[in-house]
Structures are given as structure tokens and as C-alpha cells.
Amino acid sequence: ASFCANTVDIRASRLGAFRVLIHPDMFRLEEKVVVRVNGETIYDDLVRPDLEFMLRNFAENRDRMLLYVAELPIELP
């Protein structure tokens, strides 16, 4: 996987599903996030912070320094 300018590129084989965790220090939330798998665009849209996810994620890992604001669950055909 690689990341640059709100775009995540993944090269994979036999991958059925994964999730991309969104952190505001990595992604500009006012711009679209693009996820590509083997060159095919799988996701291309804005991501809004998800309070329910933030609370659930913090309750699971208790890491105050790394607070993800959203997740993108990706399922491949």
C-alpha cells in the first residue's frame, strides 16, 4: 500500500475486504478521499468524521495520541 495526497493505492492479490482508517493529520477532510486497488478506483468521495466510530475506536484501544475520525470499510468483488 502507498499513500499520497488523499489517495491510497493498494496492490493486492486474493484480497476480499479491508478498511482504511482516516486520521485528519493524513487526509484533508475537505477534499475527496480516493482508494484504488490494483489501479481500479474503489472509493472516491468525501469522508466526514463519524462520532460513533471515534468513540468505539477509542474505547477499544484507549490511544489518545492516535484518534481516527472515520473508517472506510472496503469490500471487493
PDB file of C-alpha atoms in Angstrom:
ATOM      1  CA  ALA A   1       0.000   0.000   0.000  1.00  0.00           C
ATOM      2  CA  SER A   2       1.080   3.570  -0.598  1.00  0.00           C
ATOM      3  CA  PHE A   3      -0.430   6.928   0.229  1.00  0.00           C
ATOM      4  CA  CYS A   4      -0.094  10.366  -1.348  1.00  0.00           C
ATOM      5  CA  ALA A   5      -2.342  13.456  -1.480  1.00  0.00           C
ATOM      6  CA  ASN A   6      -5.603  11.875  -0.223  1.00  0.00           C
ATOM      7  CA  THR A   7      -5.103   8.811  -2.418  1.00  0.00           C
ATOM      8  CA  VAL A   8      -4.462   5.301  -1.116  1.00  0.00           C
ATOM      9  CA  ASP A   9      -3.083   2.857  -3.679  1.00  0.00           C
ATOM     10  CA  ILE A  10      -3.140  -0.836  -2.830  1.00  0.00           C
ATOM     11  CA  ARG A  11      -1.655  -3.676  -4.835  1.00  0.00           C
ATOM     12  CA  ALA A  12      -3.156  -6.934  -3.737  1.00  0.00           C
ATOM     13  CA  SER A  13      -3.936 -10.498  -4.663  1.00  0.00           C
ATOM     14  CA  ARG A  14      -6.827 -12.509  -3.223  1.00  0.00           C
ATOM     15  CA  LEU A  15      -7.960  -9.630  -1.016  1.00  0.00           C
ATOM     16  CA  GLY A  16     -11.655  -9.788  -0.146  1.00  0.00           C
ATOM     17  CA  ALA A  17     -12.098  -6.870   2.220  1.00  0.00           C
ATOM     18  CA  PHE A  18     -10.168  -4.315   4.243  1.00  0.00           C
ATOM     19  CA  ARG A  19     -10.683  -0.984   5.950  1.00  0.00           C
ATOM     20  CA  VAL A  20      -8.948   2.358   5.673  1.00  0.00           C
ATOM     21  CA  LEU A  21      -8.735   4.314   8.916  1.00  0.00           C
ATOM     22  CA  ILE A  22      -8.982   8.067   8.435  1.00  0.00           C
ATOM     23  CA  HIS A  23      -6.828  10.403  10.519  1.00  0.00           C
ATOM     24  CA  PRO A  24      -7.013  14.194   9.966  1.00  0.00           C
ATOM     25  CA  ASP A  25      -3.208  14.511  10.002  1.00  0.00           C
ATOM     26  CA  MET A  26      -3.024  12.242   6.941  1.00  0.00           C
ATOM     27  CA  PHE A  27      -6.127  13.214   4.978  1.00  0.00           C
ATOM     28  CA  ARG A  28      -7.612  16.592   4.080  1.00  0.00           C
ATOM     29  CA  LEU A  29     -11.229  16.034   5.030  1.00  0.00           C
ATOM     30  CA  GLU A  30     -12.437  18.919   2.847  1.00  0.00           C
ATOM     31  CA  GLU A  31     -11.225  17.007  -0.235  1.00  0.00           C
ATOM     32  CA  LYS A  32     -12.282  13.661  -1.656  1.00  0.00           C
ATOM     33  CA  VAL A  33     -10.501  10.519  -0.499  1.00  0.00           C
ATOM     34  CA  VAL A  34      -9.599   8.082  -3.266  1.00  0.00           C
ATOM     35  CA  VAL A  35      -8.903   4.393  -2.686  1.00  0.00           C
ATOM     36  CA  ARG A  36      -7.557   2.362  -5.591  1.00  0.00           C
ATOM     37  CA  VAL A  37      -6.908  -1.368  -5.647  1.00  0.00           C
ATOM     38  CA  ASN A  38      -4.676  -2.648  -8.449  1.00  0.00           C
ATOM     39  CA  GLY A  39      -5.303   0.592 -10.347  1.00  0.00           C
ATOM     40  CA  GLU A  40      -9.110   0.425 -10.103  1.00  0.00           C
ATOM     41  CA  THR A  41     -10.843   3.193  -8.165  1.00  0.00           C
ATOM     42  CA  ILE A  42     -12.939   1.603  -5.414  1.00  0.00           C
ATOM     43  CA  TYR A  43     -13.837   4.729  -3.435  1.00  0.00           C
ATOM     44  CA  ASP A  44     -13.866   8.406  -4.468  1.00  0.00           C
ATOM     45  CA  ASP A  45     -15.831  10.671  -2.143  1.00  0.00           C
ATOM     46  CA  LEU A  46     -15.666  12.991   0.842  1.00  0.00           C
ATOM     47  CA  VAL A  47     -15.250  11.450   4.280  1.00  0.00           C
ATOM     48  CA  ARG A  48     -16.983  13.030   7.229  1.00  0.00           C
ATOM     49  CA  PRO A  49     -15.941  12.456  10.851  1.00  0.00           C
ATOM     50  CA  ASP A  50     -18.054   9.733  12.468  1.00  0.00           C
ATOM     51  CA  LEU A  51     -18.556  10.355  16.194  1.00  0.00           C
ATOM     52  CA  GLU A  52     -19.899   6.851  16.848  1.00  0.00           C
ATOM     53  CA  PHE A  53     -16.823   5.297  15.217  1.00  0.00           C
ATOM     54  CA  MET A  54     -14.479   7.660  17.093  1.00  0.00           C
ATOM     55  CA  LEU A  55     -15.968   6.713  20.459  1.00  0.00           C
ATOM     56  CA  ARG A  56     -15.995   2.981  19.683  1.00  0.00           C
ATOM     57  CA  ASN A  57     -12.417   3.066  18.395  1.00  0.00           C
ATOM     58  CA  PHE A  58     -11.165   4.962  21.440  1.00  0.00           C
ATOM     59  CA  ALA A  59     -12.957   2.556  23.791  1.00  0.00           C
ATOM     60  CA  GLU A  60     -11.192  -0.359  22.051  1.00  0.00           C
ATOM     61  CA  ASN A  61      -7.624   0.981  22.071  1.00  0.00           C
ATOM     62  CA  ARG A  62      -7.527   3.903  24.576  1.00  0.00           C
ATOM     63  CA  ASP A  63      -4.882   5.659  22.488  1.00  0.00           C
ATOM     64  CA  ARG A  64      -5.290   9.429  22.965  1.00  0.00           C
ATOM     65  CA  MET A  65      -2.468  10.222  20.566  1.00  0.00           C
ATOM     66  CA  LEU A  66      -3.932   8.401  17.567  1.00  0.00           C
ATOM     67  CA  LEU A  67      -7.594   9.272  17.215  1.00  0.00           C
ATOM     68  CA  TYR A  68      -9.046   8.144  13.911  1.00  0.00           C
ATOM     69  CA  VAL A  69     -12.125  10.103  12.853  1.00  0.00           C
ATOM     70  CA  ALA A  70     -13.665   7.619  10.401  1.00  0.00           C
ATOM     71  CA  GLU A  71     -13.178   4.308   8.669  1.00  0.00           C
ATOM     72  CA  LEU A  72     -13.845   3.187   5.133  1.00  0.00           C
ATOM     73  CA  PRO A  73     -14.848  -0.464   5.006  1.00  0.00           C
ATOM     74  CA  ILE A  74     -13.982  -1.746   1.538  1.00  0.00           C
ATOM     75  CA  GLU A  75     -15.326  -5.000   0.124  1.00  0.00           C
ATOM     76  CA  LEU A  76     -14.019  -6.215  -3.179  1.00  0.00           C
ATOM     77  CA  PRO A  77     -15.994  -8.260  -5.710  1.00  0.00           C
TER      78      PRO A  77
END
